[in-house]
Amino acid sequence: MATSKRTESLDALPLARDRRTREARPSASRVLGLVLVAAVLVAAVPRTSSAALSSHVSPKLANYFLHWTIDELDARELSRWDLLILDMELQERSPDMLREIRRRNPDIVILAYITAGEIRTDAANLSTSAPLRTKLANRINPSWYLTDAAGNRRTFWQGTWILNVTNRAPAVNGERWQDVLSRFVKDEVMSSGMWDGVFFDNGWDDIGYFAHGPVDLDGDGRNESAADANRAWQDGLRQIYRRTHEILGSSYYVFQNDGPMYYADVQGQLFESFPKGNWSLTQQQIQRTAQGGVPPAVPIVNSNTGNTGRFTEYGNMRYGLASALLNDAYFSYDYGDQDHGQWYYYDEYDANLGKPVGGARRVDGASGNFASGVWRRDFERGAAVVNAGSAARTVNLSGDFEKLRGTQDPTTNDGSIVNEVRLVSRDAVILRKPLEEVSGGAFTNGAFTRMFNREGTSLRNGFFVSDARFGAGETVIRTDMDGDGALDAVGTDGRRVRVVLATGRSTSFLPYGDTLVGRVNIAVGDVTGDGTKEIVTAPATSGNALIRTWSVEGREAAPAFYAYDPKFPGGASVAVGNLDGEGKDEIVTGAGPGGGPHVRIFSGDGKVRDRGFFAYDPRFRGGVNVAVGELTGDGKAEIVTGAGPGGGPHVRVFSGTGIPRGQGFFALDRRNTAGITVTVTDVDNNNSRDILVFTRDLTLAAAASAAVAFR
């Protein structure tokens, strides 16, 4: 029996809650695409939300947010979730903010909240604050209010009336409440084009309980028996769900709350206040929803602070999140069933585990369908472990995993490499597989790398990265060169450039002939604007800084040019990226050893785009290594630099025009003067580009690795 209080209820004070928890929000970044999605104003235009749902990876995040208005800050924060349940009044009160959410996150799914069987007692007088509720109230025939045998209207939550959802209510002009409600959703809500579907609250099963006593469904002056009333009530709710889905069509979703028994009648089910005391039973209900609901069959687990606001009880949050992961459910965490209106955000939300690689399994020996104990589920890039037992347990992971590196609960999320974890009762842990490879950006083969955000915060444990197809110390780039969606490899073997396609076909060429002394630096990007990637080369440490551009087949694709004085013998580092947000990539160079730390910017045909800048003291003669990548989410790439030999491991970030973004940071011990190389890429597939720093000083690298990974 569903007994949780629902929150439309707190419609009674919608605006008073608008600032709750805003000042105390945990911080995290989740960079999202900036694609404009206009609001469609015609109901006949189908939405394509199924594609969005299929793009969401674990952990899948939902937010149950029921304010009647939202502002720009709300819109920005809410856009970080994958699925939102928002009050229907927002289409009237904050339509621009709804559009802003979708602009920030085109893959988001947004459902309109409405109650299936209740309405505020004052709804007819709320034309300014709640115009849709007023419209709905005006469609209600007085005979459709639920009463007892004495004719008294029934209520569950103070300030609301319960509607008679059954077929025993009188038909007025051939319609009953369930007919009016379904048509209202279509004509007044979905017609706005702002929603991907509807979310019905109050999927009750025991109407006698929620009406606080017996009810007279047919108005004959006699109360129905409890069993008879419940059967009629349940049939009426099913009719609402099915009729709504029928008239909306398959392009829209129908979700509901509070009634696990209705899983086969809807496409999504919210489990509010998880686990409601019985973890095993609730997990079984979630599993049943995922396996037997109307496709795509989406369960949502809603955990909360128990109406305390203590959002820093991280173990409680992890328990709900990991339990959701066991069943491939979306996860929501908020204040409680008395206030759904927060955007708490946690380190675990950015774990990006990828897709599951198997089902949930019990790891402590006993069998049973979600019986109490320790459970685990593995994913492409990590695992979730839940202790649903009554005692603390030590769990052998059968291999190395990396704990998250967090700022909120560093005792648990300390970034360490572990092969076992100890969990107290009703706690969980989210783990990632240690990083082993880099794609999308250049790396120094066989070098030790560490990963940072643009502020210099270390994000993951360091690791050694290599590709056996290329020589130690050479530059390697793993990316899709031929547009077939598979990772190819471009690398150097001394003075030779070699391309190895995923198909197995390989080509090689000597960009400077066979007389070059030393090796070649490379970068990859579309510098000609033809929609395909080219290979840009530069002599690395000797020879003049002659920049050349090549096709994958080794044909010169653009005019060659000198990045610095042709007499300069130190070569250059090279990077490619879109600095101005327009169609073509630019070429960025850094002077090689013997030169000052001079960075210059060129178009693909060699024309100077910027006179350049010095990344470090102009008197430094170790040269500068460069990388290019978007770090701020504005569609324009930044330039990242690393000091060459003789300098400390100093990383700096500049705008595409050379404006410094802060003072930079030291990626390793300052005593490391071997020089560092840098790249920018999304190494752990979390939709956020990070800075990777490489060093070949293995002594200091090993010390750094030990200090970070085995604290």
XYZ file of C-alpha atoms in Angstrom:
711
model
C 0.000 0.000 0.000
C 1.401 3.361 -0.988
C 1.457 5.653 2.017
C 3.896 8.408 1.127
C 2.705 11.977 1.133
C 2.953 13.540 -2.262
C 4.017 17.018 -3.043
C 1.487 18.682 -5.200
C 0.196 19.140 -1.860
C 2.848 21.645 -1.145
C 1.425 23.588 -3.972
C -0.114 25.290 -0.957
C 3.146 27.215 -0.576
C 4.814 27.055 -3.980
C 6.740 30.268 -3.904
C 7.884 30.076 -0.325
C 10.080 27.149 -1.237
C 11.854 28.656 -4.229
C 15.132 29.365 -2.436
C 15.470 26.291 -0.263
C 18.990 24.739 -0.379
C 20.226 27.020 -3.111
C 23.036 28.451 -1.041
C 24.154 25.043 0.145
C 24.254 23.264 -3.186
C 27.183 20.865 -3.634
C 29.238 21.966 -6.612
C 30.180 19.890 -9.655
C 30.479 20.429 -13.389
C 28.567 18.677 -16.047
C 29.281 20.277 -19.406
C 26.451 20.024 -21.859
C 25.992 20.875 -25.496
C 24.860 24.286 -26.624
C 22.331 23.447 -29.282
C 19.244 25.629 -29.578
C 15.963 23.743 -29.455
C 12.959 25.955 -30.103
C 9.652 25.318 -28.459
C 7.162 23.713 -30.809
C 3.719 25.192 -30.520
C 1.732 22.565 -32.368
C 0.631 19.353 -30.692
C 0.770 17.422 -33.908
C 4.565 17.628 -34.075
C 5.881 14.438 -32.472
C 8.789 14.518 -30.074
C 11.702 12.105 -30.333
C 12.486 11.491 -26.703
C 13.235 7.815 -27.154
C 16.473 8.759 -28.813
C 17.315 10.969 -25.851
C 16.623 8.177 -23.370
C 18.828 5.797 -25.296
C 21.687 8.312 -25.129
C 21.696 8.489 -21.330
C 24.456 6.520 -19.612
C 24.760 5.419 -16.011
C 24.270 6.934 -13.619
C 21.041 8.201 -15.147
C 19.845 11.275 -13.275
C 16.311 12.508 -12.639
C 15.058 15.543 -10.742
C 11.576 15.778 -9.219
C 11.220 19.567 -9.035
C 7.749 20.981 -8.394
C 8.033 24.750 -8.133
C 5.537 26.806 -10.096
C 8.247 29.170 -11.346
C 11.942 28.777 -12.084
C 14.623 31.372 -12.738
C 17.834 31.398 -14.779
C 19.829 29.791 -11.989
C 17.285 26.990 -11.692
C 17.340 26.469 -15.461
C 21.120 26.248 -15.575
C 21.304 23.792 -12.705
C 18.379 21.635 -13.804
C 19.845 21.240 -17.292
C 22.498 18.951 -15.797
C 20.004 16.165 -15.242
C 18.878 13.598 -17.809
C 15.166 13.581 -16.929
C 13.059 16.242 -15.227
C 9.608 16.106 -13.656
C 8.445 19.725 -13.588
C 5.109 21.280 -12.694
C 2.865 21.922 -15.681
C 2.424 25.556 -14.628
C 5.947 26.318 -15.837
C 4.720 26.410 -19.433
C 2.663 29.471 -18.434
C 4.793 30.984 -15.666
C 8.380 30.285 -16.893
C 8.248 29.241 -20.552
C 11.556 30.912 -21.429
C 13.298 28.952 -18.684
C 11.891 25.682 -20.026
C 13.341 26.582 -23.408
C 16.658 27.466 -21.764
C 16.873 24.055 -20.115
C 16.395 22.332 -23.433
C 18.838 24.688 -25.147
C 21.499 23.738 -22.630
C 20.735 20.032 -22.799
C 19.061 18.905 -26.021
C 18.977 15.279 -24.838
C 16.987 16.012 -21.704
C 13.523 14.480 -21.190
C 10.987 16.789 -19.493
C 7.666 15.547 -18.083
C 4.728 17.717 -17.032
C 3.543 17.070 -13.477
C -0.205 16.768 -12.806
C -2.246 14.863 -10.237
C -4.459 12.019 -11.401
C -7.158 12.277 -8.765
C -6.852 15.511 -6.774
C -7.269 19.233 -7.214
C -6.744 22.174 -4.901
C -9.847 23.448 -3.200
C -9.027 26.990 -4.379
C -7.930 26.033 -7.897
C -10.761 27.981 -9.530
C -9.341 31.208 -8.046
C -5.717 30.784 -9.102
C -5.873 32.196 -12.620
C -2.733 34.290 -12.045
C -0.510 31.933 -10.059
C -1.770 28.629 -11.487
C -3.703 29.253 -14.712
C -3.679 25.620 -15.831
C -5.121 24.428 -12.542
C -7.845 27.030 -12.893
C -8.652 25.824 -16.415
C -8.837 22.251 -15.172
C -10.993 23.153 -12.175
C -13.473 24.865 -14.474
C -13.947 21.602 -16.369
C -14.894 19.625 -13.268
C -18.579 18.825 -12.791
C -19.481 19.001 -9.061
C -20.771 15.431 -9.217
C -17.251 14.174 -9.903
C -15.868 15.010 -6.476
C -15.371 11.920 -4.319
C -17.797 11.769 -1.387
C -18.885 9.445 1.357
C -22.461 8.206 1.825
C -23.391 11.453 3.602
C -22.237 13.533 0.645
C -19.086 14.877 2.322
C -16.209 15.526 -0.045
C -13.122 13.473 0.732
C -9.602 14.747 1.052
C -6.207 13.224 1.737
C -4.039 16.282 1.842
C -5.247 19.475 3.502
C -6.408 22.003 0.936
C -7.263 19.477 -1.782
C -10.323 17.522 -2.944
C -10.152 13.953 -4.261
C -11.835 13.335 -7.630
C -13.848 10.215 -8.424
C -11.717 8.513 -11.076
C -14.032 5.520 -11.455
C -16.644 4.650 -14.086
C -19.297 4.798 -11.367
C -19.190 8.568 -11.360
C -22.054 10.062 -13.372
C -21.425 10.783 -17.051
C -21.984 14.437 -17.953
C -22.398 15.079 -21.673
C -20.998 11.599 -22.213
C -17.814 12.230 -20.213
C -16.381 11.440 -16.801
C -13.341 12.773 -14.956
C -10.899 10.388 -16.635
C -12.080 11.561 -20.067
C -11.760 15.243 -19.186
C -8.323 14.801 -17.581
C -6.814 12.894 -20.524
C -8.113 15.421 -23.036
C -6.890 18.313 -20.866
C -3.369 16.864 -20.900
C -3.450 16.739 -24.692
C -5.210 20.022 -25.453
C -3.767 22.299 -22.781
C -0.386 20.833 -21.819
C 1.179 18.763 -24.567
C -0.079 21.266 -27.158
C 2.531 23.728 -25.887
C 5.268 21.604 -27.471
C 7.399 22.027 -24.344
C 7.011 18.546 -22.898
C 8.080 15.015 -23.711
C 5.211 13.499 -21.771
C 3.098 13.632 -18.640
C 3.734 12.520 -15.068
C 0.613 11.591 -13.041
C 1.015 11.785 -9.283
C -1.040 9.764 -6.799
C -1.288 6.311 -8.300
C -3.149 5.108 -5.227
C -4.352 1.558 -4.765
C -6.243 1.742 -1.434
C -8.737 4.592 -1.779
C -10.249 3.955 1.631
C -6.900 4.680 3.225
C -6.259 7.878 1.301
C -9.852 9.106 1.647
C -9.660 8.474 5.394
C -12.675 6.206 5.353
C -15.328 4.557 3.180
C -16.525 6.191 -0.041
C -19.723 6.260 -2.087
C -18.607 5.913 -5.706
C -22.021 5.840 -7.428
C -23.812 8.443 -5.300
C -26.566 6.097 -4.118
C -26.136 7.105 -0.471
C -24.375 3.858 0.480
C -20.653 3.316 0.946
C -18.945 0.614 -1.131
C -17.035 -2.136 0.554
C -13.281 -1.551 0.754
C -12.511 -4.313 -1.741
C -15.142 -3.134 -4.212
C -14.064 0.504 -3.952
C -10.408 -0.403 -4.501
C -11.152 -2.495 -7.589
C -13.198 0.315 -9.140
C -10.571 2.894 -8.213
C -7.721 0.873 -9.701
C -9.678 0.288 -12.902
C -10.315 4.021 -13.178
C -6.645 4.924 -12.821
C -5.664 2.352 -15.426
C -8.215 3.908 -17.748
C -6.648 7.358 -17.243
C -3.162 6.075 -18.035
C -4.214 4.033 -21.051
C -6.527 6.692 -22.471
C -3.879 9.379 -22.110
C -1.307 7.235 -23.843
C -3.810 6.431 -26.604
C -4.710 10.034 -27.392
C -1.137 11.337 -27.094
C 0.385 8.635 -29.250
C 3.691 6.869 -28.954
C 5.749 10.059 -29.282
C 4.889 11.048 -25.720
C 5.523 9.344 -22.402
C 3.048 8.546 -19.639
C 4.645 8.163 -16.200
C 3.044 7.786 -12.762
C 3.885 7.803 -9.067
C 2.952 5.890 -5.934
C 1.433 2.775 -7.498
C 3.808 -0.107 -8.338
C 0.808 -2.220 -9.292
C 0.237 -0.034 -12.390
C 3.623 -0.792 -13.959
C 2.086 -2.488 -17.016
C -0.075 0.554 -17.833
C 2.633 3.226 -18.095
C 6.072 3.772 -19.562
C 7.624 5.022 -16.369
C 7.191 4.634 -12.628
C 8.576 6.781 -9.793
C 9.434 5.042 -6.513
C 9.178 7.881 -4.047
C 11.083 7.926 -0.733
C 13.108 4.816 -1.574
C 13.223 2.222 -0.093
C 10.212 2.820 2.178
C 11.573 0.403 4.740
C 11.773 -2.771 2.670
C 14.725 -2.713 0.296
C 14.183 -6.194 -1.114
C 10.489 -5.701 -1.919
C 11.047 -2.300 -3.490
C 13.926 -3.615 -5.603
C 11.690 -6.408 -6.846
C 9.020 -3.864 -7.774
C 11.595 -1.747 -9.615
C 12.810 -4.824 -11.467
C 9.235 -5.693 -12.420
C 8.746 -2.175 -13.796
C 11.957 -2.338 -15.824
C 11.072 -5.734 -17.275
C 7.301 -5.552 -17.664
C 6.359 -1.903 -18.178
C 5.282 -0.323 -21.436
C 8.482 0.213 -23.456
C 10.842 1.882 -22.811
C 9.828 0.907 -19.220
C 11.668 3.501 -17.122
C 11.897 3.146 -13.322
C 12.905 6.197 -11.277
C 14.270 5.812 -7.759
C 13.626 8.856 -5.575
C 15.637 8.945 -2.336
C 15.748 11.885 0.019
C 16.944 13.363 3.289
C 13.811 12.222 5.128
C 12.521 15.834 5.244
C 15.549 16.870 7.320
C 17.541 18.748 4.691
C 20.735 16.955 5.756
C 21.990 16.541 2.209
C 25.552 15.801 3.400
C 24.620 12.323 4.654
C 26.390 10.904 1.635
C 25.977 7.268 2.577
C 22.208 7.641 2.338
C 22.511 9.145 -1.123
C 24.948 6.449 -2.282
C 22.631 3.725 -0.995
C 19.796 4.969 -3.179
C 21.982 5.698 -6.213
C 23.732 2.330 -6.239
C 20.421 0.540 -5.672
C 19.032 2.343 -8.722
C 22.073 1.255 -10.729
C 21.343 -2.377 -9.910
C 18.100 -2.093 -11.893
C 19.183 0.410 -14.546
C 16.853 2.995 -13.008
C 17.075 6.768 -13.064
C 17.975 8.311 -9.714
C 16.602 11.367 -7.930
C 17.644 12.762 -4.548
C 15.980 15.662 -2.745
C 14.665 17.046 0.543
C 11.779 14.614 0.996
C 8.135 13.952 0.235
C 7.209 17.293 1.824
C 9.317 19.326 -0.571
C 10.500 18.288 -4.015
C 12.448 21.298 -5.223
C 16.241 20.948 -4.899
C 19.207 20.480 -7.154
C 21.595 18.659 -4.852
C 24.495 17.458 -6.986
C 27.095 14.882 -5.950
C 30.513 13.644 -7.018
C 28.971 10.305 -7.951
C 26.724 11.928 -10.540
C 29.708 12.479 -12.837
C 31.058 8.948 -12.534
C 29.965 8.080 -16.094
C 30.009 4.306 -15.733
C 28.764 3.696 -19.266
C 26.433 0.835 -20.072
C 25.934 -2.223 -17.828
C 27.835 -5.367 -18.813
C 25.619 -7.746 -16.885
C 22.837 -7.918 -14.342
C 22.943 -7.332 -10.616
C 24.419 -10.228 -8.639
C 24.742 -11.067 -5.001
C 28.361 -11.357 -3.946
C 28.119 -12.750 -0.431
C 27.101 -16.269 -1.333
C 23.366 -16.512 -0.727
C 20.754 -16.606 -3.463
C 17.382 -14.901 -3.751
C 15.756 -12.166 -5.750
C 17.236 -9.057 -4.130
C 17.416 -10.766 -0.771
C 19.157 -8.809 1.950
C 22.933 -8.812 1.526
C 25.729 -7.355 -0.618
C 24.949 -6.759 -4.277
C 27.098 -5.646 -7.207
C 26.652 -4.626 -10.814
C 29.434 -4.063 -13.331
C 29.512 -1.430 -16.057
C 31.757 -0.608 -19.003
C 33.819 1.774 -16.910
C 33.200 0.763 -13.321
C 30.959 -0.931 -10.772
C 28.351 -0.252 -8.084
C 28.396 -2.199 -4.795
C 25.530 -2.035 -2.273
C 25.398 -3.397 1.260
C 21.704 -4.008 1.862
C 22.458 -6.261 4.806
C 22.262 -5.558 8.531
C 26.007 -5.737 9.285
C 29.207 -4.200 7.928
C 30.914 -6.261 5.233
C 34.293 -6.354 3.521
C 33.823 -6.995 -0.192
C 36.555 -8.542 -2.368
C 36.392 -6.828 -5.789
C 38.420 -9.510 -7.650
C 40.587 -6.886 -9.311
C 41.733 -3.296 -9.045
C 39.247 -0.445 -9.063
C 39.634 3.278 -8.567
C 37.590 5.171 -6.027
C 36.148 8.474 -7.130
C 38.194 11.537 -6.328
C 35.675 13.811 -4.638
C 35.425 17.027 -2.704
C 32.298 16.211 -0.718
C 33.115 12.930 1.049
C 36.894 12.477 0.755
C 36.889 9.671 3.333
C 35.019 7.480 0.840
C 35.966 9.183 -2.428
C 39.705 9.488 -1.894
C 40.816 8.446 -5.377
C 42.698 5.382 -4.137
C 43.223 2.143 -6.055
C 41.565 -0.708 -4.166
C 40.833 -4.401 -4.611
C 38.416 -4.555 -1.675
C 36.021 -2.196 0.095
C 34.388 -2.213 3.507
C 30.785 -1.057 3.649
C 28.630 -0.451 6.692
C 24.972 -1.433 6.574
C 22.832 0.622 4.160
C 25.815 2.110 2.360
C 27.284 1.727 -1.099
C 30.226 2.748 -3.221
C 30.629 3.732 -6.862
C 33.932 2.611 -8.383
C 35.660 3.220 -11.697
C 38.025 1.060 -13.656
C 41.533 2.533 -13.634
C 42.384 4.499 -16.748
C 44.685 2.748 -19.198
C 44.423 4.562 -22.521
C 43.946 7.982 -24.090
C 41.900 8.752 -27.185
C 41.024 11.977 -28.954
C 44.266 13.760 -28.074
C 47.988 13.353 -28.589
C 50.047 11.478 -26.000
C 53.694 10.650 -25.515
C 54.022 6.905 -25.935
C 55.181 5.156 -22.762
C 54.925 8.302 -20.644
C 53.266 8.814 -17.279
C 50.206 11.053 -17.390
C 48.100 12.857 -14.874
C 44.661 14.367 -15.449
C 43.509 17.844 -14.337
C 40.668 20.268 -14.865
C 41.463 23.769 -16.102
C 41.850 25.046 -12.518
C 44.549 22.446 -11.855
C 42.539 20.080 -9.662
C 43.722 16.494 -10.036
C 40.752 14.423 -11.259
C 42.007 10.854 -11.614
C 44.990 8.752 -10.648
C 48.001 8.971 -12.897
C 48.834 6.112 -15.232
C 51.262 5.031 -17.930
C 49.878 5.148 -21.447
C 51.319 3.327 -24.438
C 50.551 1.880 -27.846
C 52.744 -1.092 -28.800
C 52.440 -0.203 -32.478
C 54.656 2.847 -32.007
C 58.020 3.583 -30.454
C 58.657 4.798 -26.907
C 58.684 8.563 -26.607
C 56.905 9.097 -29.906
C 53.675 11.029 -30.317
C 50.486 8.999 -30.830
C 46.929 10.155 -31.532
C 43.983 7.728 -31.410
C 40.993 9.196 -33.239
C 38.585 8.518 -36.099
C 40.446 9.595 -39.221
C 38.223 8.186 -41.955
C 34.754 8.905 -40.528
C 33.679 5.290 -39.988
C 33.119 5.715 -36.224
C 36.060 3.485 -35.248
C 39.280 4.600 -33.586
C 42.289 4.795 -35.868
C 45.841 5.669 -34.826
C 48.308 8.233 -36.123
C 51.799 8.103 -34.724
C 55.442 8.698 -35.397
C 58.365 6.362 -35.721
C 61.188 8.844 -35.484
C 61.001 10.980 -38.622
C 58.220 8.861 -40.181
C 54.467 9.369 -39.759
C 52.384 6.215 -39.743
C 48.586 5.877 -39.987
C 46.979 2.642 -38.780
C 43.265 2.425 -39.563
C 40.838 0.339 -37.532
C 40.368 -1.826 -40.616
C 44.022 -2.876 -40.358
C 45.159 -0.894 -43.402
C 48.208 1.281 -42.756
C 50.157 3.951 -44.607
C 53.316 5.852 -43.793
C 55.276 8.771 -45.163
C 58.306 10.958 -44.454
C 57.028 14.524 -44.116
C 60.574 15.943 -44.318
C 62.312 13.295 -46.340
C 65.023 11.010 -45.011
C 67.497 13.724 -44.099
C 65.702 15.070 -41.002
C 67.659 14.615 -37.798
C 65.383 13.832 -34.851
C 61.693 13.107 -34.715
C 58.451 14.677 -35.857
C 55.618 16.267 -33.866
C 52.066 15.770 -35.129
C 48.539 17.055 -34.604
C 45.220 16.108 -36.191
C 42.231 18.241 -37.203
C 40.268 19.744 -40.055
C 42.422 22.722 -41.050
C 41.220 22.898 -44.654
C 37.511 23.029 -43.837
C 36.647 20.113 -46.121
C 35.034 18.042 -43.367
C 37.897 15.526 -43.117
C 40.839 15.407 -40.735
C 44.353 16.240 -41.818
C 47.719 15.529 -40.190
C 49.812 18.584 -39.336
C 53.542 18.026 -38.802
C 56.518 19.948 -37.414
C 60.158 18.970 -36.772
C 60.299 18.257 -33.052
C 63.671 19.286 -31.658
C 65.939 19.984 -34.621
C 65.565 21.564 -38.002
C 63.592 24.665 -38.823
C 59.942 25.046 -37.816
C 58.455 24.159 -41.205
C 54.779 23.268 -40.762
C 53.228 20.888 -43.263
C 49.707 19.488 -43.669
C 48.969 16.014 -45.035
C 46.032 13.817 -45.965
C 45.595 10.407 -44.389
C 47.165 8.938 -47.537
C 50.295 11.078 -47.123
C 49.546 13.690 -49.804
C 50.302 17.311 -48.975
C 46.944 18.999 -48.361
C 47.825 22.670 -47.743
C 50.713 25.067 -48.334
C 53.731 24.625 -46.063
C 54.909 27.577 -43.962
C 57.512 28.531 -41.355
C 56.109 29.096 -37.881
C 59.268 30.995 -36.841
C 62.371 32.367 -38.477
C 63.570 29.800 -41.042
C 67.022 30.026 -39.420
C 65.687 28.897 -36.019
C 66.975 25.283 -35.564
C 64.842 24.093 -32.634
C 61.710 22.865 -34.382
C 58.269 23.328 -32.905
C 55.407 21.688 -31.106
C 52.083 21.798 -32.907
C 48.372 21.554 -32.041
C 45.129 21.962 -33.938
C 41.724 23.200 -32.786
C 38.807 25.537 -33.402
C 39.778 28.711 -31.563
C 37.145 31.054 -32.956
C 34.107 28.755 -32.996
C 33.854 28.861 -36.777
C 34.181 26.084 -39.337
C 37.919 25.524 -39.759
C 40.476 24.497 -37.182
C 43.480 26.711 -36.555
C 47.108 25.621 -36.209
C 48.896 26.551 -32.975
C 52.666 26.251 -32.637
C 55.118 26.477 -29.764
C 58.816 27.152 -30.263
C 61.058 24.149 -29.657
C 64.123 23.846 -27.380
C 66.536 26.735 -27.776
C 63.747 29.171 -28.420
C 61.680 31.263 -26.094
C 58.210 30.038 -25.031
C 56.614 31.725 -28.048
C 53.139 30.561 -29.086
C 51.757 31.524 -32.511
C 48.415 30.959 -34.282
C 47.905 30.322 -37.999
C 45.073 29.494 -40.350
C 45.256 26.200 -42.189
C 46.900 27.853 -45.202
C 49.685 29.325 -43.079
C 48.422 32.878 -42.705
C 49.229 34.431 -39.351
C 46.024 34.740 -37.281
C 47.679 36.207 -34.220
C 51.123 37.675 -33.514
C 51.375 35.252 -30.662
C 52.380 35.478 -27.041
C 54.947 34.180 -24.590
C 53.505 31.497 -22.334
C 56.342 31.881 -19.794
C 59.257 34.236 -19.140
C 60.607 35.232 -22.590
C 64.113 34.566 -21.297
C 63.341 30.848 -20.818
C 64.986 28.858 -23.628
C 63.499 25.394 -23.134
C 60.699 25.962 -25.608
C 57.003 25.330 -25.025
C 54.666 22.450 -25.812
C 51.098 23.286 -26.873
C 47.671 21.690 -26.944
C 44.250 22.955 -27.998
C 40.808 21.992 -26.699
C 37.552 23.432 -25.429
C 37.559 23.672 -21.640
C 34.855 26.249 -20.869
C 31.829 25.055 -22.864
C 31.569 28.210 -24.967
C 32.249 26.493 -28.298
C 35.719 28.045 -28.608
C 38.878 26.118 -27.832
C 41.547 27.229 -25.372
C 45.321 26.947 -25.745
C 47.117 24.904 -23.096
C 50.886 25.072 -22.653
C 53.540 23.016 -20.872
C 57.099 24.180 -20.238
C 59.861 22.455 -22.235
C 63.129 20.941 -20.913
C 64.737 22.983 -18.171
C 61.473 24.421 -16.915
C 59.255 23.229 -14.127
C 56.070 21.239 -14.878
C 54.077 24.451 -15.251
C 50.758 24.241 -17.121
C 48.973 27.383 -18.261
C 45.645 27.986 -20.027
C 45.025 30.835 -22.497
C 42.108 31.971 -24.590
C 42.302 31.551 -28.353
C 43.690 35.070 -28.540
C 46.349 34.536 -25.875
C 44.603 35.984 -22.825
C 45.702 34.064 -19.694
C 43.042 32.057 -17.839
C 44.573 32.326 -14.393
C 48.138 31.679 -13.276
C 48.230 28.021 -14.213
C 49.387 25.147 -12.022
C 52.256 22.718 -11.478
C 51.308 19.217 -12.577
C 54.208 17.447 -10.858
C 56.872 18.192 -8.302
C 58.538 21.486 -9.198
C 61.897 19.709 -9.167
C 60.909 17.916 -12.359
C 62.687 19.947 -15.054
C 62.615 17.277 -17.760
C 59.846 19.110 -19.591
C 56.209 18.157 -20.002
C 53.856 17.684 -22.906
C 50.127 18.399 -22.714
C 46.930 17.446 -24.458
C 43.224 18.205 -24.048
C 40.660 15.424 -24.400
C 37.709 13.709 -22.737
C 39.696 10.771 -21.428
C 36.987 9.250 -19.206
C 33.979 9.900 -21.458
C 32.098 12.230 -19.115
C 31.339 14.917 -21.729
C 33.989 17.165 -20.219
C 37.433 17.827 -21.690
C 40.358 17.685 -19.311
C 44.066 18.490 -19.409
C 46.480 15.565 -19.563
C 50.108 16.152 -18.630
C 52.865 13.744 -19.696
C 56.425 13.283 -18.427
C 59.183 10.826 -19.279
C 60.912 11.340 -15.939
C 59.956 7.916 -14.618
C 61.453 8.422 -11.134
C 59.343 11.447 -10.320
C 56.367 10.011 -12.188
C 56.417 6.862 -10.091
C 56.647 8.901 -6.881
C 53.696 11.042 -7.972
C 51.697 7.955 -8.878
C 52.313 6.349 -5.500
C 51.410 9.513 -3.625
C 48.145 9.864 -5.494
C 46.953 6.306 -5.860
C 47.865 4.615 -2.611
C 47.115 7.114 0.117
